[in-house]
Coordinates of C-alpha atoms in Angstrom, one line a residue:
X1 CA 259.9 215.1 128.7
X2 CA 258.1 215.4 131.7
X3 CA 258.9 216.7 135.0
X4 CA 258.4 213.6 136.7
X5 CA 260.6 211.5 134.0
X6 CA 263.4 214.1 134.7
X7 CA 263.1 213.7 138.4
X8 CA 263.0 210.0 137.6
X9 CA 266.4 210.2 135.3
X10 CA 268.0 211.6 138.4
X11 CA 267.1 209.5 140.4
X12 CA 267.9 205.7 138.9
X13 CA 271.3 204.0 139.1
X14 CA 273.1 201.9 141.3
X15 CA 273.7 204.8 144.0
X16 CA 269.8 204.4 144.0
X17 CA 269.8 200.5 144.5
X18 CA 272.7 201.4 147.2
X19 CA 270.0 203.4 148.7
X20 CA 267.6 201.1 149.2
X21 CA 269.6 198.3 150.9
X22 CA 271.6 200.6 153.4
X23 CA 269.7 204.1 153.3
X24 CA 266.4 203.5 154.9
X25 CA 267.1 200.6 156.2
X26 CA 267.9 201.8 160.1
X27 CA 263.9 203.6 159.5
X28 CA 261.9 201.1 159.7
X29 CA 264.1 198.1 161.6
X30 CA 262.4 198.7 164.6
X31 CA 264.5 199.1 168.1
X32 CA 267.5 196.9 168.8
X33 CA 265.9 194.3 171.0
X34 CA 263.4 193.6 168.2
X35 CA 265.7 192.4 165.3
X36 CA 267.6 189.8 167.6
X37 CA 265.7 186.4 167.3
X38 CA 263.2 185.6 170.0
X39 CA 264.2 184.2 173.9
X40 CA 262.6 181.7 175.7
X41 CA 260.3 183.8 177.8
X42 CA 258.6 187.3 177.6
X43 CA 260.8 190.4 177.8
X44 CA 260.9 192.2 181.4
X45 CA 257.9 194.6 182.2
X46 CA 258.3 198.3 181.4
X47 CA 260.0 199.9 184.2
X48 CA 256.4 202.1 184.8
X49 CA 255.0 198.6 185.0
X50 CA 254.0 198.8 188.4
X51 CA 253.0 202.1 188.5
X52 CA 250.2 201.9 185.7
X53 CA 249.6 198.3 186.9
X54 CA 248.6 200.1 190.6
X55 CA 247.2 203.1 188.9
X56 CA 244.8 200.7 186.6
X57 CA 241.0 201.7 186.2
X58 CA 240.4 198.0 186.3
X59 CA 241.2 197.6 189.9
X60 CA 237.9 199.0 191.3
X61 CA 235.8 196.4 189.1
X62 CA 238.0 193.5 190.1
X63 CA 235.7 192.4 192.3
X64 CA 233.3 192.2 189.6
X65 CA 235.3 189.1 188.3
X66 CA 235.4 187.4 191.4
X67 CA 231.3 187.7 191.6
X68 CA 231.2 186.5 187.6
X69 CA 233.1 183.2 188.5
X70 CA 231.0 182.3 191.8
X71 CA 227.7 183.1 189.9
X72 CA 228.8 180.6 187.0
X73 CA 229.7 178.2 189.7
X74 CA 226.8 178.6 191.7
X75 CA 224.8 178.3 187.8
X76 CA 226.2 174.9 187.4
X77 CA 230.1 175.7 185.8
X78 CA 232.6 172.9 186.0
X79 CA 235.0 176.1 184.9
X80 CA 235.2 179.7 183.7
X81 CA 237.4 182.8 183.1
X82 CA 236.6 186.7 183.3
X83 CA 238.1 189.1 182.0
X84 CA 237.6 193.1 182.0
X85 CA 239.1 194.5 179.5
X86 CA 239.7 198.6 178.5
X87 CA 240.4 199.2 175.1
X88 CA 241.6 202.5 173.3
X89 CA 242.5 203.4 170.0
X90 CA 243.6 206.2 168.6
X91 CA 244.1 207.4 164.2
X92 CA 245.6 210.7 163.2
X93 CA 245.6 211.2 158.9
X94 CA 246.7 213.6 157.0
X95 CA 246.2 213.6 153.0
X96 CA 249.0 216.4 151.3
X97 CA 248.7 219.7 153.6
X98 CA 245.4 218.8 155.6
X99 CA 244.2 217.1 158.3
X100 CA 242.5 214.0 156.9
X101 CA 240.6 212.4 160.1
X102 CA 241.4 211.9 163.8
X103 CA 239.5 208.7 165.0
X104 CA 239.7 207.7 169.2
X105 CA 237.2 205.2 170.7
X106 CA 237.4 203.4 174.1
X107 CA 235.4 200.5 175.4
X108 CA 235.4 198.4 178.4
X109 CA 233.4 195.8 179.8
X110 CA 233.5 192.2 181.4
X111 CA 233.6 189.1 179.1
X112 CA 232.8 185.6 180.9
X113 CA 233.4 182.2 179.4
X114 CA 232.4 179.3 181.1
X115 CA 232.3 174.9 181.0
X116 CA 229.0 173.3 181.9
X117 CA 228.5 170.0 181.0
X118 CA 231.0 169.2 178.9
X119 CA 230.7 172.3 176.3
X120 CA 231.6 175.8 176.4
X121 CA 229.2 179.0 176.8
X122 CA 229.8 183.1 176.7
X123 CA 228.3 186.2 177.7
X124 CA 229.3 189.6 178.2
X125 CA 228.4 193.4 179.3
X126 CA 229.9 196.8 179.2
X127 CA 227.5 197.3 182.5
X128 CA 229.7 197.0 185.5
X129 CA 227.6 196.0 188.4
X130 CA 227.3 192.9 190.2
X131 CA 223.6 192.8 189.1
X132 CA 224.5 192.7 185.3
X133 CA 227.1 190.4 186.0
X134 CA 225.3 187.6 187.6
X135 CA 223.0 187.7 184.5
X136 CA 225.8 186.8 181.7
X137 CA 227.1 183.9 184.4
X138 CA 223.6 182.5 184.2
X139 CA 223.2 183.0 180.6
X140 CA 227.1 181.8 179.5
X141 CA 226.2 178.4 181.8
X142 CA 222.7 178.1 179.9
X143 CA 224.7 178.5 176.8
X144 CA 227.8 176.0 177.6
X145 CA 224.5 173.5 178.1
X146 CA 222.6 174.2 174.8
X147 CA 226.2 173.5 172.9
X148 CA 227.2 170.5 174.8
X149 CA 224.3 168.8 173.3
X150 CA 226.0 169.3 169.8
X151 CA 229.8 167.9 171.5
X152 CA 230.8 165.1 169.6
X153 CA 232.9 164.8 172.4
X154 CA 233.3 167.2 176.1
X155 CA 235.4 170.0 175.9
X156 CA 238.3 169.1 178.2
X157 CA 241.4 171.5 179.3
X158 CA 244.7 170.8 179.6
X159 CA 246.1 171.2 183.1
X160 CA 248.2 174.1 183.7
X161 CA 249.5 175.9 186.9
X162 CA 247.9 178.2 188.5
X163 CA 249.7 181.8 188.2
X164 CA 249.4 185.4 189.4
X165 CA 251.2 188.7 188.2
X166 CA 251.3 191.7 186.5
X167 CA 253.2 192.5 182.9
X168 CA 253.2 195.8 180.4
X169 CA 254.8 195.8 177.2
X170 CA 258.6 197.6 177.3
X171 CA 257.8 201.0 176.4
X172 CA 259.9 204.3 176.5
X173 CA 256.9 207.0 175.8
X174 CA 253.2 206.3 176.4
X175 CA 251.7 207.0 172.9
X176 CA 248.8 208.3 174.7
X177 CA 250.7 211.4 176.0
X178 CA 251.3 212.8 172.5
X179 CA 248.3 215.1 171.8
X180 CA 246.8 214.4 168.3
X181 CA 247.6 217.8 167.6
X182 CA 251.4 217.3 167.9
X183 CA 250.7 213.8 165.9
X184 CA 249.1 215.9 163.2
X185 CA 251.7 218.3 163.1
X186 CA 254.8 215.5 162.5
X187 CA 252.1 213.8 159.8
X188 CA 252.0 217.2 157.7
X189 CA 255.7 217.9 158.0
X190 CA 256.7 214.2 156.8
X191 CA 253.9 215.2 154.0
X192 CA 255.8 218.1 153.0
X193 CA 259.0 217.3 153.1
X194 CA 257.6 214.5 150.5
X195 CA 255.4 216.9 148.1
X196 CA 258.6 218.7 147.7
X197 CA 260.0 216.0 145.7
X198 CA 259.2 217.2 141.6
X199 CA 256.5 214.7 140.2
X200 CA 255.0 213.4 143.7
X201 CA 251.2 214.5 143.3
X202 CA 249.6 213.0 146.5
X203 CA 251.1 212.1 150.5
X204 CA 249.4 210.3 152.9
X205 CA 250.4 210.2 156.0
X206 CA 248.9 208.3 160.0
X207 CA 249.8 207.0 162.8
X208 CA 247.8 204.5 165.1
X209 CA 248.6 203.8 168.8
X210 CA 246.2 200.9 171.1
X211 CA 246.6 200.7 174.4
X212 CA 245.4 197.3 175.4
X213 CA 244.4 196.6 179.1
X214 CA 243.0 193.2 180.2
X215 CA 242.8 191.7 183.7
X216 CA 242.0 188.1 184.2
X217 CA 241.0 185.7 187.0
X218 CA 239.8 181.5 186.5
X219 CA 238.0 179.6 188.5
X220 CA 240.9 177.5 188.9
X221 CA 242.7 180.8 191.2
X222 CA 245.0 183.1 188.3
X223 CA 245.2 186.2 188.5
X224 CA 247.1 188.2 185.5
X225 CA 247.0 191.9 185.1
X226 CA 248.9 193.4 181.4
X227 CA 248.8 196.4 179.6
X228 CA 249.8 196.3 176.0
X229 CA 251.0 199.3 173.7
X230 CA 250.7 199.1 170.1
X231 CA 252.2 201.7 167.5
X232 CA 252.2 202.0 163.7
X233 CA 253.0 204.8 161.4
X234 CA 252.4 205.2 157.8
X235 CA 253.3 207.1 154.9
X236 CA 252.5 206.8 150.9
X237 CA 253.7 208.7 148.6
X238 CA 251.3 208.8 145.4
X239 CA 253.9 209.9 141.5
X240 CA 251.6 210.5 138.3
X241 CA 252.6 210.6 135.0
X242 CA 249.7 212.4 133.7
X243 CA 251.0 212.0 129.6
X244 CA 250.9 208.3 129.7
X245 CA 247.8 208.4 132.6
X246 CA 250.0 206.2 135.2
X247 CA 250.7 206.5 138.4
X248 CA 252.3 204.9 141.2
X249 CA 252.4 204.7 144.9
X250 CA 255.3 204.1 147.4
X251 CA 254.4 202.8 151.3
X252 CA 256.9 203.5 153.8
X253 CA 258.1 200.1 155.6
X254 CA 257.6 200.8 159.0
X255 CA 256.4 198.0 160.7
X256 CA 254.3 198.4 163.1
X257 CA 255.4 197.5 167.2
X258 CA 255.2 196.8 170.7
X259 CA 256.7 199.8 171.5
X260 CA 255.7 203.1 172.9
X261 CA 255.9 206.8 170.8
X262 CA 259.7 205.9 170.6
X263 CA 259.3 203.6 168.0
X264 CA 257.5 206.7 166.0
X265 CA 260.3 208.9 166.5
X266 CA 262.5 206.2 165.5
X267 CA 261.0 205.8 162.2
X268 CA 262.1 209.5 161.0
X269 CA 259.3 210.2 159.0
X270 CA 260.2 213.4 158.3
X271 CA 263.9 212.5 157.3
X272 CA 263.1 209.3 155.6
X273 CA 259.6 210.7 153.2
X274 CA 261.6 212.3 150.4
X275 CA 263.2 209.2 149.8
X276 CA 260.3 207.3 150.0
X277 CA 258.8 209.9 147.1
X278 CA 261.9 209.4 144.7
X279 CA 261.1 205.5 145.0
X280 CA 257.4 206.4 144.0
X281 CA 259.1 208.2 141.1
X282 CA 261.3 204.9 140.2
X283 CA 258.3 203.1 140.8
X284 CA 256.1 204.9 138.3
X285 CA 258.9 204.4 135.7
X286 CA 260.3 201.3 136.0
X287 CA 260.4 198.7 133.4
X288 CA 257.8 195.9 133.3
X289 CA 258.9 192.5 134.6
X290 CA 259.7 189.7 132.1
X291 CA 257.7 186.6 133.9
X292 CA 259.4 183.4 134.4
X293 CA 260.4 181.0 136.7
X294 CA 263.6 182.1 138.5
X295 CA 265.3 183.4 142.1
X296 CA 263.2 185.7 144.2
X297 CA 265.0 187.7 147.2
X298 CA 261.9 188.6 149.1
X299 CA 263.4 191.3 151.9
X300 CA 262.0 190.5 156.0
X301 CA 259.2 193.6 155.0
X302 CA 258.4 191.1 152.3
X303 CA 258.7 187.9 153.2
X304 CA 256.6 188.4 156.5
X305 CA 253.6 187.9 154.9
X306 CA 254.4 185.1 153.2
X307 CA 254.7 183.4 156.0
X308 CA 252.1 184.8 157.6
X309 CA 249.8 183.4 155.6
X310 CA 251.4 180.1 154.2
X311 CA 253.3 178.9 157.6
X312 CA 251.0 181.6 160.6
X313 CA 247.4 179.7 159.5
X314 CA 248.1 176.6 158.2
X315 CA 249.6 175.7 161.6
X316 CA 246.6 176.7 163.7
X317 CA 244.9 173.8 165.1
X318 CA 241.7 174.5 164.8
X319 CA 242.1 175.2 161.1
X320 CA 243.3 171.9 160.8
X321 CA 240.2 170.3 162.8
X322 CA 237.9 172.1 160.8
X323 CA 237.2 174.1 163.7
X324 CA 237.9 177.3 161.8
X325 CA 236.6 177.3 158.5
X326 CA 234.1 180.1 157.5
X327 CA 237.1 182.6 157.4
X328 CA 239.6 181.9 155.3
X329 CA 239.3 178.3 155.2
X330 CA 240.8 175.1 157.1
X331 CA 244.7 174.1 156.2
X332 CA 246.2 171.9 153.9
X333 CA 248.0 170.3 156.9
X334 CA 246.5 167.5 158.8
X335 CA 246.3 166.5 162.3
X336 CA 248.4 163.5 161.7
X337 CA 251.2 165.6 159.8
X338 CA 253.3 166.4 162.8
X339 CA 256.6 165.0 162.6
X340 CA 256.5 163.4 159.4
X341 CA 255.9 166.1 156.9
X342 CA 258.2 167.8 155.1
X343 CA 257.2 171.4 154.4
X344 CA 260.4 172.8 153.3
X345 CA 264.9 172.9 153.1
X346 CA 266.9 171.7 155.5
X347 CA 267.9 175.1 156.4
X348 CA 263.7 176.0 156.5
X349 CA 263.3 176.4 160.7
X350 CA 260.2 178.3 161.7
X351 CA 259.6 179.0 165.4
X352 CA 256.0 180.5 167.3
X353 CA 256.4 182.5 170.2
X354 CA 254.6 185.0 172.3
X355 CA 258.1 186.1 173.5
X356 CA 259.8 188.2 170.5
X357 CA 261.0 191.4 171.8
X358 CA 258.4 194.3 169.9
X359 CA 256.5 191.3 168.7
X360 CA 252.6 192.6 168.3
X361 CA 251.7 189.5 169.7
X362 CA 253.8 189.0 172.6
X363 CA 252.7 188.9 176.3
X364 CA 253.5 186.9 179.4
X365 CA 250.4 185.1 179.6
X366 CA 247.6 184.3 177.1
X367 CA 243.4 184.8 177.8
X368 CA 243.9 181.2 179.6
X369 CA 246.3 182.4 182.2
X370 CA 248.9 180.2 180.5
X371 CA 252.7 181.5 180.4
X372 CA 254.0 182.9 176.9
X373 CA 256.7 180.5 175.3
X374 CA 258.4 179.3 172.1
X375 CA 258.6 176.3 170.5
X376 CA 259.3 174.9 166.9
X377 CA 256.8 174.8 164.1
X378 CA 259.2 174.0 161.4
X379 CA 262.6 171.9 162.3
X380 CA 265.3 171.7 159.6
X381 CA 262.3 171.6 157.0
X382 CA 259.8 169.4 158.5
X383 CA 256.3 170.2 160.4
X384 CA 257.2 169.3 164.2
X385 CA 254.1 171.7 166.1
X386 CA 251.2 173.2 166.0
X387 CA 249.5 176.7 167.8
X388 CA 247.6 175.2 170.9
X389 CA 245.1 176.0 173.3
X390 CA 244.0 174.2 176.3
X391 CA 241.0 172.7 174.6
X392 CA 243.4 171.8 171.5
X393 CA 246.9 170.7 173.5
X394 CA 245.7 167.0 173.5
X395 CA 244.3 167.2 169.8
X396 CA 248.2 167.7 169.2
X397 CA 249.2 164.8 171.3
X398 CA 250.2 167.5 174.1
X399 CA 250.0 167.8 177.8
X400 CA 249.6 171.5 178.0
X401 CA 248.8 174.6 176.1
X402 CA 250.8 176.4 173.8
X403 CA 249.1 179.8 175.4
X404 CA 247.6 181.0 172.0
X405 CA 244.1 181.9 173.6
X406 CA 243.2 185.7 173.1
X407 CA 240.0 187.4 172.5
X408 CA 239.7 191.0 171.1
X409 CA 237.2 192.9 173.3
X410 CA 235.7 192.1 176.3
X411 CA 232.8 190.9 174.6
X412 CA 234.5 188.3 172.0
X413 CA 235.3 184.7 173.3
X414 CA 238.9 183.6 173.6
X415 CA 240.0 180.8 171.1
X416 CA 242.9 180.2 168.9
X417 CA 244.8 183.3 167.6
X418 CA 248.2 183.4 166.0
X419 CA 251.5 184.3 168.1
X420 CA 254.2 185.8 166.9
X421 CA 255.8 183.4 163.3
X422 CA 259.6 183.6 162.6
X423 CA 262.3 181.9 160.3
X424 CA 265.0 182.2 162.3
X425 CA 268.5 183.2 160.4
X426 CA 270.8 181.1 158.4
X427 CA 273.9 180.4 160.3
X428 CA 276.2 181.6 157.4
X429 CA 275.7 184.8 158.3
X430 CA 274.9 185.8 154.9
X431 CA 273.8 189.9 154.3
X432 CA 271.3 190.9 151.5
X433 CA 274.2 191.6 149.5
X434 CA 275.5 187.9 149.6
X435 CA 272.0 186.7 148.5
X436 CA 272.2 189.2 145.7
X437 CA 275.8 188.2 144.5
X438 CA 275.2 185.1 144.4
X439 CA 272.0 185.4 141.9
X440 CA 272.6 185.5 137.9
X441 CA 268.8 186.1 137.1
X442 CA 266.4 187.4 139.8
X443 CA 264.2 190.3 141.5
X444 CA 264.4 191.4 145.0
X445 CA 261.0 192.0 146.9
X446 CA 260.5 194.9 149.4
X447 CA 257.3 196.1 151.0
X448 CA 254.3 194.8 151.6
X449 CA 251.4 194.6 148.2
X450 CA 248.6 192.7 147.0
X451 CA 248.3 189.2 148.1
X452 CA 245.9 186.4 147.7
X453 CA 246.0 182.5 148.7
X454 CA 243.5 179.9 148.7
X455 CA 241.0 178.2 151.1
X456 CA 243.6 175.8 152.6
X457 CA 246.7 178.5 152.5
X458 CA 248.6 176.6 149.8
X459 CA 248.0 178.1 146.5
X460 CA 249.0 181.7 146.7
X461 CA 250.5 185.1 145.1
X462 CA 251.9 187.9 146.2
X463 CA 253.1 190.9 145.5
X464 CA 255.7 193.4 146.9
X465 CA 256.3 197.5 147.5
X466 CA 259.2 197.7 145.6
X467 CA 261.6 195.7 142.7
X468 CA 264.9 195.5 141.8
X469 CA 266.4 193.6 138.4
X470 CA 269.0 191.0 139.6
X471 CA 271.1 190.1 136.7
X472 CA 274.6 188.4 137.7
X473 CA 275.1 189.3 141.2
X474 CA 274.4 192.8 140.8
X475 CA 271.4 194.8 141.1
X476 CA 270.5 196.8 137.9
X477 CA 267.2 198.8 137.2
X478 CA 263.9 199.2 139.1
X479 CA 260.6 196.9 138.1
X480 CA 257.3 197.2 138.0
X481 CA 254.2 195.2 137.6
X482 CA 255.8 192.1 139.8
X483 CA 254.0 189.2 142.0
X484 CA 255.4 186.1 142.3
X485 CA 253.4 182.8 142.6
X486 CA 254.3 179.0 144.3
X487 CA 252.8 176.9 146.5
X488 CA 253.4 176.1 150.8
X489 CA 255.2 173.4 149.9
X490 CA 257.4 174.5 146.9
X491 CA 257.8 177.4 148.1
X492 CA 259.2 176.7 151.2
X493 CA 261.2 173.5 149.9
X494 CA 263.0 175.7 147.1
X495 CA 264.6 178.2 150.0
X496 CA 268.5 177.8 149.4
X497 CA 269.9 180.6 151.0
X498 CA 268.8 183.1 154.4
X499 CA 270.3 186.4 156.2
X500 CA 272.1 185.7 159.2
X501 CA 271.2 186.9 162.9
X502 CA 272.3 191.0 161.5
X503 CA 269.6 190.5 158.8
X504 CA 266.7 189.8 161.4
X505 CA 264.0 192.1 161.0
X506 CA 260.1 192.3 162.5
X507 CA 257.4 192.8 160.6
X508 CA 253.7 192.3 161.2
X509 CA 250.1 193.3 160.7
X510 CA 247.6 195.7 163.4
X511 CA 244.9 193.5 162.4
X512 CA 244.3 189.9 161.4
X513 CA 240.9 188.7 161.2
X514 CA 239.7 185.1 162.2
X515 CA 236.4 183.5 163.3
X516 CA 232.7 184.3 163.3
X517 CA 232.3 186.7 164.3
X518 CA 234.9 188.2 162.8
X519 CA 237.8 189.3 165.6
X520 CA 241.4 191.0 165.3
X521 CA 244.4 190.3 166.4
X522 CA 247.7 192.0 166.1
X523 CA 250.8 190.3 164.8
X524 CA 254.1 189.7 163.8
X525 CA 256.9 187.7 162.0
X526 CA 260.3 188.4 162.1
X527 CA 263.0 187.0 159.2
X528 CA 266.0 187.6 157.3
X529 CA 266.2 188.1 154.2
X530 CA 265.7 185.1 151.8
X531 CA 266.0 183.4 148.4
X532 CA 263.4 181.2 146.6
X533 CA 262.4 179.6 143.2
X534 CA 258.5 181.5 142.0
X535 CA 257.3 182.2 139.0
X536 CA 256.9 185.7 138.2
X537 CA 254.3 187.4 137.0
X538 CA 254.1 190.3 134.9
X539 CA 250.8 191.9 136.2
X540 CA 250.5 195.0 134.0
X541 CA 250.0 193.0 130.8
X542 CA 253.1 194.8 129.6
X543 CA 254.8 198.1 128.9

């Protein structure tokens, strides 16, 4: 018997499934504010707020904006918006006991999109003098007029008020103030304290922070000023079985955040590794799935993506126009569907916001100067609303934006780009342990894995970090080899039980890509935990 299968053997057993629900659990929840369901408007600024606001290297090009928007106006602009923007990012890796890679980068520059004759136009520099910024007013206005002659119709913006202030994400620590080489240190200890576990071959361990600053004016008199920080860390532990030439790999769930260096410290990487190289070990020797149709309990580090994908795209607007189609396809939904479609349960309610407490997507105002809020995409099962701009709003039959404009860089344009997705709790108040007692045949999902779903985000599959066997209201070995597969609609509509407000996790993606050009955006989607009908799959072709 190997090494590995002995460590294995030690490991299994309900104390193990125990483990999972309660053990780690506190890791990678995030900080309390996050796992309570999202308010109606954006949490309060970081007390340093003012201070970086005041402190901002953006301040002494401000005046750049001011000359970007009379030079468009002057050009012939029946609007526009600027924006500087100063972007860093930092990577620290490690891979076992070395230092794998530590990546920063930094780039700043003015963006400029403007109106002129009914269509839009956009230019941009990373030169910062009045001189270079005169010449992308001239050319964004001689653009907006090349594309209006393609309209089928003018672009025209919803009204909205004009606003001035300043905002940075809550944050306890600036990531930025942690040296890589104290980064590095806390990525090789977590690595260590994982190799020690008998049978793990392989750790790999990062953290990324982004601090986003972005300062915009319009020609119709906003001002906003926010700072953003944005933190993930990582860790996989790699188990080989070198007899049977398997192995396996275990992610830690740590989503990532709005949050400062906190949220890192939070996460206990060090603490929480060993476990998550025993579940590699359970992972590598699990039993294969036996396929079928029956209950899945898809966990919130799950179940995120799943509505990220079937629920976050299919209810962007422009998707649903044919606006966005190159990447990733259009939706299944139709403009017309609002209101009268139903998508999923009764108990199915899905809300957008740009509110959500640690939400990678939440801000007080969008690229358009328009206030962050929340609304309803899914009401007791039925499509009520879409993601709006203020070129979109009256495409939905709306008076004003949904603030979802946001551009990546200073030199992408602002469209469309998701806010923060959620299915709100069950008002049961149901734990995971109820969903699991009150399933005779069924798997519970954890983690994030593969995933794939088609052009209109209907058809999909997805996979998972980690399985457990549900067989009659108890949980009893590990799995392996298991995706599950459905359809939006069935999917959604087969959803008989949810987590209540304790349940409510975040979870969420560093990068989501849309458009072409291709841009990024952070996000996230909070849940409960959550049973559905799928078919699973068996996708190791056996034993």
């Amino acid at each position: 018997m190997s090494s590995s299968r002995r460590s294995f053997l030690a490991l299994t057993g309900l104390c193990g499934a125990e483990a999972l629900l309660h053990g780690s659990r506190a890791a990678w929840a995030g900080p309390a504010p996050s796992r309570v369901p999202a308010p109606k408007s954006a949490p309060a600024s970081a007390d340093a707020g003012m201070a970086l606001l005041a402190a901002s290297r953006l301040l002494a090009d401000e005046n750049l904006l001011r000359v970007a928007l009379e030079a468009a106006k002057k050009a012939g602009a029946s609007y526009a918006d600027a924006r500087l923007v100063l972007m860093r990012r930092e990577r620290v890796s490690v891979r076992d006991d070395h230092v794998s890679g530590i990546g920063r980068s930094e780039d700043y520059g003015v963006g400029l999109r403007v109106i002129a004759d009914g269509g839009w136009g956009f230019a941009a520099t990373a030169e910062r003098t009045a001189k270079a910024v005169e010449g992308i007013a001239r050319a964004a206005v001689a653009m907006a007029r090349q594309s209006s002659l393609l309209m089928p119709q003018p672009v025209t913006l919803a009204a909205a008020p004009v606003l001035q202030g300043g905002w940075v994400s809550p944050f306890t620590v600036d990531p930025f103030s942690i040296a890589p080489a104290e980064k590095a240190e806390l990525l090789l200890a977590a690595a260590r304290a994982a190799l020690a576990v008998p049978g793990v071959a392989h750790v790999d361990a990062n953290v990324a922070c982004v601090r986003e600053e972005k300062l915009v004016m319009t020609s119709e008199g906003s001002r906003v000023h926010q700072i953003f920080f944005r933190v993930v860390p990582g860790l996989t532990a790699t188990a080989i079985d070198r007899r049977r030439g398997r192995f396996a790999g275990r992610d830690h769930e740590v989503a990532p955040m709005l949050a400062g260096w906190e949220h890192v410290t939070a996460a206990d990487l060090v603490g929480t590794a060993p476990k998550i190289a025993e579940e590699a070990l359970q992972k590598l020797h699990a039993a294969p799935v036996q396929p079928g149709k029956k209950h899945a309990i898809l966990a919130p580090s799950n179940l995120w993506l799943t509505i990220h994908e079937s629920i976050g795209h299919s209810t962007e607007l422009d998707r649903a126009l044919g606006y966005e189609a190159n990447y990733a396809g259009t939706s299944f939904l139709t403009a017309d569907k609002a209101g009268k479609f139903k998508i999923g349960s009764d108990i199915v309610n899905l809300a957008a916001d740009r509110t959500q407490p640690g939400g990678l997507a939440t801000t007080a105002w969008d690229d358009e100067a328009v206030a962050s809020q929340r609304w309803d995409l899914v009401k007791k099962g039925k499509f009520v609303g879409w993601q709006t701009t203020r070129d979109l709003a009256a495409a939905a039959g709306e008076q004003a934006s949904r603030g979802c404009s946001y551009a990546d860089s200073y030199a992408s344009v602002p469209f469309q780009r998701m806010p923060n997705v959620s299915l709100q709790p069950g008002s049961e108040g149901y734990t995971t342990e109820d969903l699991i007692g009150a399933t005779d045949d069924g798997v519970l999902i954890t983690g994030r894995g593969s995933w794939s779903i088609d052009q209109q985000r209907y058809n999909f599959q997805f996979s998972g970090q980690f399985f457990w066997e549900i067989k009659h209201g108890r949980l009893t070995r590990p799995l392996r080899d298991v995706a599950y597969q459905a359809n939006t609609v069935e999917f959604w509509s087969s959803c008989d039980m949810l987590g209540g407000t304790d349940t409510y996790r975040l979870g969420g993606s560093m990068s989501d890509g849309k458009g072409e050009p291709s841009q990024s955006n952070a996000v996230s989607h909070g849940c409960p935990p959550a049973r559905f009908v799928v078919n699973i799959l068996n996708t190791g072709g056996g034993a």
